[in-house]
Structures are given as C-alpha cells and as structure tokens.
Coordinates of C-alpha atoms in Angstrom, one line a residue:
M1 CA -12.5 75.8 33.6
G2 CA -14.2 74.2 36.8
K3 CA -12.4 74.2 40.1
K4 CA -12.3 70.5 40.7
Q5 CA -11.9 69.1 37.5
H6 CA -8.1 69.9 36.9
S7 CA -7.6 70.8 40.8
K8 CA -4.6 68.2 40.6
D9 CA -3.1 69.3 37.2
R10 CA 0.3 70.8 37.6
M11 CA 2.8 73.0 35.5
F12 CA 5.4 71.7 37.2
I13 CA 6.5 67.6 38.2
T14 CA 5.9 67.0 41.2
K15 CA 7.9 64.8 43.8
T16 CA 5.7 61.9 44.0
E17 CA 6.1 61.9 39.7
W18 CA 9.9 62.1 39.9
A19 CA 10.3 59.4 41.9
T20 CA 7.2 57.1 40.4
E21 CA 7.6 58.2 37.2
W22 CA 10.2 60.5 36.3
G23 CA 13.8 60.0 36.3
G24 CA 14.4 57.0 35.5
A25 CA 12.0 55.3 38.2
K26 CA 10.3 53.3 35.6
S27 CA 13.7 51.9 33.9
R28 CA 15.0 51.4 37.8
D29 CA 12.1 48.8 38.0
L30 CA 12.7 47.3 34.5
R31 CA 16.8 46.3 35.7
T32 CA 16.2 45.3 39.1
P33 CA 17.6 41.8 39.5
F34 CA 15.4 40.4 41.8
K35 CA 13.3 37.5 40.7
R36 CA 12.1 34.6 43.2
L37 CA 12.5 30.9 42.9
P38 CA 8.9 29.4 43.0
F39 CA 8.6 26.9 46.0
Y40 CA 7.5 24.2 43.3
C41 CA 11.3 24.3 41.3
C42 CA 14.7 22.9 41.2
A43 CA 17.0 25.9 42.2
L44 CA 19.6 23.6 39.7
T45 CA 17.4 23.4 36.8
F46 CA 14.7 26.5 37.5
V47 CA 12.1 24.1 36.7
P48 CA 9.1 22.0 38.3
F49 CA 10.5 19.1 40.0
E50 CA 9.4 15.6 39.9
D51 CA 11.1 13.8 42.7
P52 CA 11.8 16.7 45.2
V53 CA 14.9 16.4 48.1
C54 CA 16.4 19.1 50.3
T55 CA 19.0 20.4 52.1
V56 CA 18.8 21.3 56.0
D57 CA 18.3 25.2 54.5
G58 CA 15.7 24.8 53.0
H59 CA 16.9 24.3 49.3
V60 CA 15.0 22.0 47.4
F61 CA 16.2 20.2 44.3
D62 CA 15.5 17.5 41.8
I63 CA 17.0 14.3 42.5
L64 CA 17.3 13.3 39.3
Y65 CA 19.9 16.6 38.9
I66 CA 21.5 17.3 42.2
V67 CA 23.2 14.0 42.4
P68 CA 25.4 14.3 39.5
Y69 CA 26.2 18.1 40.4
I70 CA 27.0 16.7 44.0
I71 CA 29.1 14.1 42.5
K72 CA 31.2 16.2 40.2
Y73 CA 31.2 19.9 42.3
G74 CA 30.7 18.3 45.7
K75 CA 29.1 21.7 46.9
N76 CA 25.6 23.1 47.2
P77 CA 24.8 24.9 44.2
V78 CA 22.6 27.4 45.7
T79 CA 25.3 28.8 48.7
G80 CA 28.7 27.1 47.7
L81 CA 29.3 25.5 51.0
P82 CA 29.9 21.7 50.6
L83 CA 27.3 19.1 50.4
A84 CA 27.0 15.8 50.6
L85 CA 24.7 13.3 49.0
K86 CA 23.7 12.0 52.9
D87 CA 22.8 15.9 53.8
L88 CA 19.9 15.4 51.3
I89 CA 16.4 14.8 52.7
K90 CA 13.7 13.1 50.8
L91 CA 10.8 15.4 50.4
Q92 CA 7.1 14.0 50.3
F93 CA 4.7 16.8 48.6
H94 CA 0.6 16.1 49.0
K95 CA -1.6 17.4 45.8
N96 CA -5.3 17.8 45.7
S97 CA -7.5 16.3 43.4
D98 CA -6.8 19.5 40.6
G99 CA -3.0 18.4 41.2
E100 CA -2.1 21.5 43.1
Y101 CA 0.6 21.2 46.0
Q102 CA -1.5 21.4 49.0
C103 CA -0.9 20.8 53.3
P104 CA -2.2 17.5 54.0
V105 CA -3.9 18.4 57.2
L106 CA -5.7 21.5 56.2
N107 CA -6.1 21.0 52.9
K108 CA -5.1 24.5 52.1
V109 CA -3.5 24.9 48.4
F110 CA -0.1 26.3 48.4
T111 CA 0.8 29.7 46.8
E112 CA 3.7 32.1 46.5
F113 CA 2.5 33.6 50.1
T114 CA 2.1 30.8 51.9
H115 CA 4.8 29.8 54.6
I116 CA 5.7 26.2 54.0
V117 CA 7.8 23.7 56.5
A118 CA 9.2 20.1 56.1
I119 CA 10.1 17.6 58.9
R120 CA 13.2 15.9 58.4
T121 CA 12.4 12.9 60.3
T122 CA 9.5 11.9 57.8
G123 CA 9.8 14.2 54.5
N124 CA 6.5 15.3 55.1
V125 CA 5.5 18.7 53.8
F126 CA 2.9 20.8 55.7
S127 CA 1.9 24.4 56.0
Y128 CA 3.5 26.4 59.2
E129 CA 0.2 27.5 60.1
A130 CA -0.5 23.7 60.7
V131 CA 2.7 23.0 62.5
K132 CA 2.5 26.1 64.7
E133 CA -1.3 25.1 65.9
L134 CA -0.9 21.4 66.4
N135 CA 2.8 21.1 67.3
L136 CA 4.3 24.2 68.8
K137 CA 1.2 25.3 70.8
T138 CA 0.4 22.6 71.8
K139 CA 4.0 21.3 73.0
N140 CA 3.0 18.0 70.9
W141 CA 6.3 16.5 69.1
K142 CA 4.9 14.2 67.1
E143 CA 4.4 14.2 63.2
L144 CA 1.1 15.1 62.2
L145 CA 0.7 11.8 59.6
T146 CA 2.6 9.2 61.0
D147 CA 3.1 10.3 64.8
E148 CA 6.9 9.6 64.6
P149 CA 8.4 12.3 66.9
F150 CA 10.8 15.5 66.0
T151 CA 12.0 18.0 67.9
K152 CA 12.5 22.1 66.6
D153 CA 15.3 21.9 65.1
D154 CA 13.9 19.2 62.5
I155 CA 11.5 21.9 61.0
I156 CA 13.1 22.8 57.7
T157 CA 11.8 26.1 56.2
I158 CA 11.0 25.3 52.4
Q159 CA 9.3 28.9 51.3
D160 CA 9.0 32.0 53.9
P161 CA 7.1 34.7 52.3
N162 CA 8.7 37.4 54.7
K163 CA 12.0 36.9 53.5
L164 CA 11.6 37.6 49.9
D165 CA 15.8 37.7 49.2
A166 CA 15.9 34.1 50.7
K167 CA 16.1 32.7 46.7
V168 CA 17.1 34.9 44.4
L169 CA 18.1 33.7 41.7
S170 CA 20.9 36.1 41.3
E171 CA 22.7 35.1 44.4
F172 CA 22.9 31.4 43.6
D173 CA 26.1 30.3 43.7
H174 CA 25.8 28.0 40.4
V175 CA 24.3 31.2 38.9
K176 CA 27.7 33.3 39.8
H177 CA 30.1 30.7 38.5
D178 CA 28.1 29.4 35.5
T179 CA 28.7 26.0 37.0
K180 CA 26.8 23.3 35.2
L181 CA 27.1 20.0 34.2
D182 CA 28.0 19.0 30.8
D183 CA 24.9 18.7 28.6
E184 CA 24.8 15.0 26.9
D185 CA 23.4 16.7 23.5
A186 CA 26.3 19.3 23.5
K187 CA 28.2 16.2 24.0
K188 CA 27.4 14.4 20.8
L189 CA 26.7 17.2 18.9
A190 CA 31.0 17.8 19.5
E191 CA 31.6 14.2 18.7
D192 CA 28.8 14.3 15.6
P193 CA 28.3 17.8 13.7
T194 CA 25.2 16.4 12.2
F195 CA 23.5 15.1 15.3
N196 CA 20.7 18.3 15.5
I197 CA 20.4 17.9 11.8
N198 CA 17.1 15.8 10.9
M199 CA 18.7 13.4 8.3
S200 CA 17.7 9.8 7.3
E201 CA 20.1 6.8 8.0
D202 CA 21.0 6.9 4.6
T203 CA 21.9 10.3 4.2
K204 CA 24.2 10.4 7.3
R205 CA 25.9 7.1 5.7
M206 CA 26.2 9.1 2.7
M207 CA 27.8 12.1 4.4
R208 CA 30.0 9.9 6.5
E209 CA 31.6 7.9 3.6
L210 CA 31.4 11.2 1.4
G211 CA 33.8 10.7 -1.4
T212 CA 34.5 6.8 -1.1
Q213 CA 33.0 3.7 -3.1
N214 CA 30.7 3.3 -0.2
G215 CA 28.9 6.3 -0.1
R216 CA 28.4 6.2 -4.3
D217 CA 27.2 2.8 -3.8
A218 CA 24.2 4.0 -1.3
A219 CA 23.4 6.7 -3.0
L220 CA 23.2 5.1 -6.2
M221 CA 21.3 2.3 -4.4
G222 CA 18.5 4.6 -3.2
G223 CA 18.8 3.9 0.0
G224 CA 16.2 2.6 2.6
G225 CA 18.1 0.1 4.7
S226 CA 19.8 -2.9 3.5
K227 CA 17.3 -5.3 2.4
A228 CA 15.8 -2.8 0.3
Q229 CA 19.5 -2.0 -1.2
K230 CA 19.4 -5.9 -1.3
E231 CA 16.3 -5.6 -3.4
R232 CA 17.1 -3.0 -5.7
A233 CA 20.5 -4.4 -6.4
A234 CA 18.8 -8.0 -7.0
A235 CA 16.1 -6.1 -9.7
F236 CA 19.0 -4.2 -11.6
A237 CA 20.9 -7.6 -11.7
T238 CA 18.2 -9.1 -13.2
L239 CA 17.7 -6.1 -15.4
E240 CA 21.3 -6.7 -16.8
A241 CA 20.9 -10.6 -17.0
A242 CA 17.6 -9.9 -19.0
R243 CA 19.4 -7.8 -21.5
Q244 CA 22.5 -10.1 -21.8
R245 CA 19.9 -13.2 -22.9
I246 CA 18.5 -11.0 -25.6
I247 CA 22.1 -10.0 -27.0
D248 CA 23.1 -13.4 -27.3
Q249 CA 19.8 -14.7 -28.3
D250 CA 20.2 -15.4 -32.4
G251 CA 16.5 -14.5 -34.7
P252 CA 14.8 -11.3 -35.0
Q253 CA 13.3 -10.6 -32.1
K254 CA 9.7 -8.8 -31.2
E255 CA 9.9 -5.1 -30.6
A256 CA 8.7 -4.3 -27.1
P257 CA 8.7 -0.9 -25.3
A258 CA 12.4 -0.7 -23.4
L259 CA 12.7 -1.9 -19.8
S260 CA 12.9 1.5 -17.5
I261 CA 15.4 1.0 -14.3
V262 CA 12.9 2.2 -12.2
D263 CA 9.8 0.1 -13.4
A264 CA 12.6 -2.8 -12.7
A265 CA 13.5 -2.1 -9.0
S266 CA 9.8 -1.3 -8.4
A267 CA 8.8 -4.5 -9.6
S268 CA 11.4 -6.1 -7.6
V269 CA 10.1 -4.5 -4.7
H270 CA 6.5 -5.4 -5.3
G271 CA 6.8 -9.3 -6.3
R272 CA 6.8 -8.9 -9.6
S273 CA 9.3 -10.3 -12.5
A274 CA 11.0 -8.4 -14.8
E275 CA 9.3 -9.2 -17.9
A276 CA 6.3 -7.8 -16.0
A277 CA 8.0 -4.9 -15.5
K278 CA 7.9 -3.9 -19.0
A279 CA 6.0 -0.1 -18.9
G280 CA 2.8 -0.1 -20.9
S281 CA 4.3 2.6 -23.1
A282 CA 7.1 4.9 -23.5
E283 CA 5.3 7.6 -22.2
K284 CA 4.4 5.8 -18.9
T285 CA 7.8 5.1 -18.5
A286 CA 9.0 8.5 -18.9
A287 CA 6.0 9.7 -16.2
R288 CA 7.3 6.9 -13.9
V289 CA 10.6 8.3 -14.1
A290 CA 10.1 11.8 -13.7
A291 CA 8.1 10.4 -10.4
H292 CA 11.2 8.7 -9.4
A293 CA 13.2 12.0 -10.2
L294 CA 11.2 13.9 -7.5
G295 CA 11.3 11.3 -4.6
E296 CA 8.5 9.4 -5.3
I297 CA 8.8 4.9 -6.7
V298 CA 5.6 4.3 -8.5
P299 CA 4.6 0.9 -8.8
L300 CA 3.8 -0.9 -11.1
N301 CA 0.7 -2.1 -10.5
T302 CA -0.7 1.5 -10.2
K303 CA -2.1 3.3 -12.9
L304 CA -1.3 6.1 -15.0
V305 CA -4.0 7.8 -16.8
K306 CA -3.6 11.6 -18.6
S307 CA -4.4 14.5 -16.8
R308 CA -6.4 17.9 -18.0
Y309 CA -2.7 19.5 -17.8
T310 CA 0.4 19.3 -19.9
S311 CA 3.9 18.2 -18.7
G312 CA 5.3 21.9 -18.9
A313 CA 8.1 20.5 -20.9
A314 CA 7.5 23.5 -23.9
S315 CA 7.2 26.3 -21.5
R316 CA 10.2 25.1 -19.5
G317 CA 11.8 24.9 -22.7
L318 CA 10.6 28.4 -24.0
T319 CA 12.1 30.1 -20.7
S320 CA 14.9 28.2 -19.4
T321 CA 18.3 27.6 -21.0
T322 CA 18.9 24.2 -18.7
Y323 CA 16.4 22.4 -20.3
T324 CA 16.2 21.0 -23.8
P325 CA 14.3 23.0 -26.5
V326 CA 10.3 21.3 -26.9
T327 CA 7.9 22.8 -29.3
T328 CA 4.9 20.6 -28.7
N329 CA 3.2 19.8 -25.4
D330 CA 1.9 16.6 -24.5
F331 CA -0.5 15.7 -21.8
E332 CA 1.0 14.5 -18.3
Y333 CA 0.4 11.3 -17.0
V334 CA -0.8 10.8 -13.4
K335 CA -1.5 8.4 -10.7
A336 CA -5.0 7.1 -10.9
E337 CA -6.2 6.7 -7.5
K338 CA -6.8 2.9 -7.0
N339 CA -10.0 2.2 -5.3
P340 CA -9.9 -1.8 -5.0
K341 CA -13.8 -3.6 -4.9
K342 CA -12.1 -6.7 -3.0
K343 CA -11.1 -7.1 0.9
G344 CA -7.8 -8.0 1.8
Y345 CA -7.0 -10.7 4.4
V346 CA -4.0 -11.1 6.6
R347 CA -2.8 -13.4 9.6
L348 CA -1.0 -11.7 12.4
H349 CA 1.1 -13.8 14.1
S350 CA 1.9 -13.0 17.6
T351 CA 3.4 -14.4 20.8
H352 CA -0.1 -15.2 22.5
G353 CA -1.5 -16.6 18.9
D354 CA -3.0 -15.2 15.9
L355 CA -5.8 -13.1 14.7
N356 CA -7.1 -12.8 10.9
L357 CA -7.7 -9.8 9.7
E358 CA -10.2 -8.9 7.5
L359 CA -9.6 -5.0 5.4
H360 CA -12.1 -2.7 3.8
C361 CA -10.0 -1.5 1.1
D362 CA -13.3 -0.5 -0.7
I363 CA -14.0 1.8 1.2
C364 CA -10.7 3.2 3.4
P365 CA -8.1 2.7 0.3
R366 CA -5.1 4.2 1.8
T367 CA -5.5 3.1 5.1
C368 CA -5.8 -0.2 3.8
E369 CA -3.2 0.2 1.1
N370 CA -1.0 1.9 4.1
F371 CA -1.4 -1.6 6.2
L372 CA -0.6 -3.8 3.9
T373 CA 2.4 -2.3 2.3
H374 CA 3.6 -2.3 5.6
C375 CA 2.9 -5.7 6.2
E376 CA 4.5 -6.9 2.8
N377 CA 8.1 -5.1 3.3
G378 CA 8.4 -6.8 7.5
Y379 CA 7.3 -3.0 8.9
Y380 CA 5.3 -4.9 11.8
D381 CA 7.7 -7.4 12.2
N382 CA 9.0 -8.2 15.9
Q383 CA 6.9 -5.2 17.0
I384 CA 5.1 -5.0 20.3
F385 CA 2.0 -3.9 21.5
H386 CA 3.3 -0.8 23.4
R387 CA -0.4 -0.5 25.1
N388 CA -2.7 -2.9 26.4
I389 CA -6.0 -1.3 28.4
R390 CA -8.6 -3.9 29.5
N391 CA -12.1 -3.5 28.3
F392 CA -10.7 -1.2 25.9
M393 CA -8.1 -1.5 23.6
I394 CA -4.8 -2.6 22.6
Q395 CA -2.3 -0.9 20.5
G396 CA 0.8 -1.3 18.5
G397 CA 2.5 -0.6 14.9
D398 CA 4.8 1.5 16.6
P399 CA 8.6 0.6 15.7
T400 CA 9.7 2.8 18.9
G401 CA 7.5 1.2 21.5
T402 CA 7.1 4.2 22.7
G403 CA 3.8 5.2 21.2
R404 CA 5.2 8.2 19.3
G405 CA 7.0 6.9 16.2
G406 CA 6.0 4.9 13.3
E407 CA 5.5 7.1 9.7
S408 CA 3.2 5.6 7.0
I409 CA 4.7 4.3 3.6
W410 CA 4.4 8.1 1.9
G411 CA 6.6 9.4 4.4
K412 CA 4.1 11.6 6.0
P413 CA 0.5 11.8 7.6
F414 CA -1.9 11.2 5.2
K415 CA -5.9 11.9 5.9
D416 CA -9.0 10.2 8.2
E417 CA -11.2 7.8 5.6
V418 CA -13.9 7.7 8.4
N419 CA -17.1 6.4 7.1
S420 CA -20.8 5.9 8.7
K421 CA -20.8 2.3 7.6
L422 CA -17.3 1.5 9.9
L423 CA -17.9 2.4 13.5
H424 CA -16.0 1.5 17.0
S425 CA -19.2 -0.8 17.3
E426 CA -17.9 -4.2 18.7
R427 CA -15.1 -6.4 19.8
G428 CA -12.4 -6.9 17.3
I429 CA -12.8 -3.7 15.5
L430 CA -9.4 -2.5 13.8
S431 CA -9.0 1.4 13.8
M432 CA -6.0 3.5 12.9
A433 CA -4.4 5.3 15.8
N434 CA -3.5 9.5 15.4
S435 CA -2.6 12.3 17.3
G436 CA -5.1 14.6 15.9
P437 CA -7.3 14.8 12.6
H438 CA -5.6 13.7 10.1
S439 CA -2.1 12.4 11.7
N440 CA -1.9 8.9 10.7
G441 CA 1.3 7.2 10.3
S442 CA 1.8 3.3 11.1
Q443 CA 0.3 2.9 14.9
F444 CA -3.2 0.7 14.8
F445 CA -5.3 -0.6 17.8
I446 CA -8.0 -3.4 18.8
L447 CA -11.0 -2.9 20.7
Y448 CA -11.7 -5.3 23.1
K449 CA -15.1 -3.7 23.4
S450 CA -17.2 -1.2 21.3
A451 CA -16.2 2.6 21.6
P452 CA -18.9 4.8 20.3
H453 CA -16.9 8.1 21.7
L454 CA -14.1 7.4 19.1
N455 CA -16.5 7.1 16.2
Y456 CA -15.3 9.7 13.6
K457 CA -12.3 10.7 14.8
H458 CA -10.6 7.6 14.3
T459 CA -10.7 5.5 10.8
V460 CA -11.7 2.1 11.0
F461 CA -10.4 -0.1 8.4
G462 CA -11.1 -3.8 9.5
R463 CA -11.8 -6.4 11.9
V464 CA -11.0 -9.3 13.2
V465 CA -12.6 -12.4 11.8
G466 CA -10.5 -15.3 13.4
G467 CA -9.0 -15.9 17.1
L468 CA -10.6 -13.9 19.0
E469 CA -9.5 -16.1 21.8
T470 CA -5.9 -14.3 21.1
L471 CA -7.9 -11.1 22.6
S472 CA -9.2 -12.7 25.5
K473 CA -5.2 -13.8 26.4
T474 CA -3.9 -10.5 25.7
E475 CA -6.3 -8.4 27.5
K476 CA -5.8 -10.6 30.9
V477 CA -1.8 -9.7 30.4
P478 CA -1.0 -7.1 33.6
V479 CA 0.5 -3.6 32.6
D480 CA 2.2 -1.3 34.6
D481 CA 1.2 2.4 35.7
D482 CA 1.2 3.6 32.0
D483 CA -0.2 0.7 30.5
K484 CA 2.5 -1.1 28.9
P485 CA 2.3 -5.0 29.3
L486 CA 4.6 -6.0 31.6
E487 CA 4.8 -9.2 29.7
D488 CA 5.7 -8.4 25.7
I489 CA 3.0 -9.1 23.6
K490 CA 5.3 -9.1 20.0
I491 CA 3.9 -9.5 16.6
L492 CA 6.4 -12.1 14.7
K493 CA 5.2 -11.3 11.8
I494 CA 2.3 -10.6 9.5
S495 CA 1.3 -13.2 6.4
V496 CA -0.6 -11.5 3.7
F497 CA -3.2 -13.4 2.0
V498 CA -4.9 -11.4 -0.1
N499 CA -3.5 -7.8 -1.1
P500 CA -6.2 -6.4 -4.1
Y501 CA -3.4 -3.6 -4.8
T502 CA -0.9 -6.2 -6.1
E503 CA -3.5 -7.9 -8.0
P504 CA -4.1 -6.7 -11.2
D505 CA -7.2 -5.4 -11.9
E506 CA -10.6 -7.6 -14.0
E507 CA -10.4 -4.3 -16.6
E508 CA -6.9 -4.6 -17.0
V509 CA -6.8 -8.0 -17.5
K510 CA -9.9 -8.3 -19.7
L511 CA -7.7 -5.2 -22.1
K512 CA -5.2 -7.9 -22.0
E513 CA -6.9 -10.8 -23.4
S514 CA -8.4 -8.8 -26.2
S515 CA -5.6 -7.5 -27.4
E516 CA -3.6 -10.7 -27.4
T517 CA -6.8 -12.3 -29.5
A518 CA -6.8 -9.1 -31.9
E519 CA -2.8 -9.6 -32.3
N520 CA -3.9 -13.1 -32.9
E521 CA -6.7 -13.5 -35.1
A522 CA -4.1 -10.4 -37.3
E523 CA -1.0 -12.8 -37.8
N524 CA -3.4 -16.0 -38.9
L525 CA -5.2 -13.9 -41.5

C-alpha cells in the first residue's frame, strides 16, 4: 500500500467529518427553515408579480392581492404593522429583450446577488451601484431617468444580498398567523358541492332536481339544452301521433319495419319526417339503439354496414347471467364512413357583411361534417371573432370568445385532414384552428393573405367564393394588444345551401327506385 495513496484514511471519524457529515449534520441542514423570497415575487402570494407595489420597508406585493388584504386586515402581511393603501408605492421594473429584469442605466440583469433599490418619488427601480456612483458620490439628487429631484430618504431597498434574513418566508406575519383571503373557489365549493366536478349542464340540472319530476323529465329527454329537448319532444309527439293514426285507420295495412324512438328523435334533429325515420331493417334499428345506449346518436343518413366481427351477443349470453341467452352469432352493424363526392356551400352572415364559403367535403369529410353540423344546429350563431390580425387572418368559432373554448360535434377533438391539394396559398382560405396535432374542435380562421408556414399544421377545408369585400372591412377593424377587435365582429347566423351529408346518396336513390319498380312489377303480375 503506497505511502500517499491512503494517507487521508483514518480508523476513526475526524472532527471535520463529525461537523459536516455525521452527528446529524445533513439532517440539520435539511431542517433549516431558511427560505428567501426572490425579488420578483409577491410577498403575499409567493408567485411572480405582474403589477408590483412596495412599502417604505421594501416589501414588494402584487397590487391585485395586497389591496383586498389591506382592506380586510389593515396591516402589513410581512411585519404585521398597520398599513394603509396610501402607503403603497407603485414600482416600475425594466426588462431587456429577453424579458429579464435589469437596471435601466447600467443594463445589468438583476440576480439574487444584486443590490436593488427604488426611488420613492418615481417608482423606478435601479441597481444600487448605479445610484451610488451617479447620485450619492456626485451629490446629484436628480432621478437618473426623469431628472425628478429626490432625497436620500427616498431610496428604498428592494433587495440587499448582505442581509440574508430580511426576507425569510417563515418569519412573515401572514405565514405565522395563517391570515389569508378567502378563496373564491372555496366559497363556490361551499355553496355548491359539485362546483369542482366536471359535469355537463344537463347532469348538474338532474343532480339539483334529483328525485323530482323535472329531474326525470331531463333524463328522459336526453339533455342537450332546451332547444334539443324541444326537438326530441316534438319527435316523440310526432311518433305518437303517427302510431295513433295507424290505429285509427281502417283496412289492412302494409307491414313495415318498426319505427325506432332513436330514429324518430334523430330524424327530428336532422330535419327529416317521421315517415323517413323508419329503419331499413330490424338489425339496423337495433344497431342504432345500441349506439344510442353507448351515448352516440346515429343520424338516419348514416349508412350501416356489416363488419367482419360479430356482435358478441352469444359470448355475453354464455359467460354472464345478466344477459339473455343467445345461441347464434350475428354480424355487427357499424357506421360506414361517408365521403361525399360533392362540395358544400354556406353563407356566413356577419355584422360587417356576408361571406359565401365553399367546403371541400370530398377531401376533408370529417372536418366539413363537423362545421356543417355546427352551422345547422346554430352553434356559431351570435358568436364573435375573438382574434383579428391584419395581413394574417381572422379567427372565430369559440362560444366563450376567449380562444380557449369550443368543441366538436363528437364532444372530443378529431384528427387533422391535411392534403397537399389544399394549402394556405391565398386570401380567403378557410382553415381549422388547433392547439397542436389532432386537436381540432370548433374554432376556424380565414386568411387575409397566404401563410405557407401553416401548411400541414392546420386543416384547410374551404375557401371564400363570394364577399371578399367583407374581409377588407373586417381587416380594417382596430384591435387591442391581444389582437381582440375593439369593435365586435359577430356571426349573426350561417345559412346552409348545400349539405352533402344530409342529402341522400345517388346510390341509395337508385337502389330505392329499383326496389319500387320491382314491387310494382310484382303487383302487376
């Protein structure tokens, strides 16, 4: 063993090791209560401030939170001494191009080791180095930015790295006595136990009226708001009236497939008659009922085809005692994805004029189906365009008007349908707004000029074919700093001229005509 290799090895624990590693030294460091508040954080909420104010002692707060605190408690949250609103001093921090706080004179970035001061008369914040060299040493008692006179007593210390115990969080008065403002969410939660539970308005209404006739009616009608409930109620009334007419009529009646309640309700929603709501077969009606039980209303114009898989009824009947025993397997009917071969056409009526839109239903079927369905059910009516950027685009389709709301007709985001044939290449392009890949909802935007950087990131599903002068009007509307129009640009309503999804397919029309011809020939024979 070498002489120097292990010269520091000891068969005992040294004094230094006891002080730094053993004898509870590490746990003692972990138990230390010292936590210093950063200079850019509010001393009341401990989060970065937006509108800073301070006291003569240099305690910085966000004005949004300190004002209610003073009104309620009338004291300084840090020291516990009396404090009035008139004692607050508005601060003016300066930032560089990277968004970091800096001294406006020396252009040095503020860190946790910077001595930071503020001038009471103006509220401007500087590094102490600048004030010391340019004011104190030269006896120049004029503020460095505004030339406003001040005294030595007007210098307020915001942060002093030599006084580490000046902003220890555990020593703050509001931390010791746990004095805080009542949280608005806590108030709402106390008033309404379901406040923080994500539920639809229909579910909340049923929970409020649980056990009453109104609650049962809301569950029976299926929710969806008063408009949807009225439509379904009208469908039920139409169904009952049709059944009553059949009972009252004399003479032999031609047998027809049973009319499903689900089909009748869906027919009413999609503007079809009760007669057209009759399912083509008992299997397809059962498939629609099963889909409705899973929470999905299948429109009548949806084509149902046999899949390669069975319905699973035999397996369920064999392995579970809660299902009816079934000994035969039938193929499951599923929705066939409908890809129209025609374009869709709508007219958008706004407060600044009309826009005629052509929709590429043959290229973007899901996106266009989502947009057309929202147009027909009045989802976009009386909504505003919440974002308007000159020489770029105008965006709308959010019922909240904030840019963070809106959903698709399926209740969840759907995938992008980008295509090399449809690019953001010209003025008047209609495209879907999203927050990332495959996050489309209900928001859309119309381009004022080409935007190739959006290609293959947003789904182009239409274009303006009439009313470009309306775009010129909306482009000139002034906006605020967040690009929100100062003058409301509102969608009054959207008229649908051509909807390929509700029009019958040519194939179905020909099949129906051929079946009617065959029936007529059979009757003649």
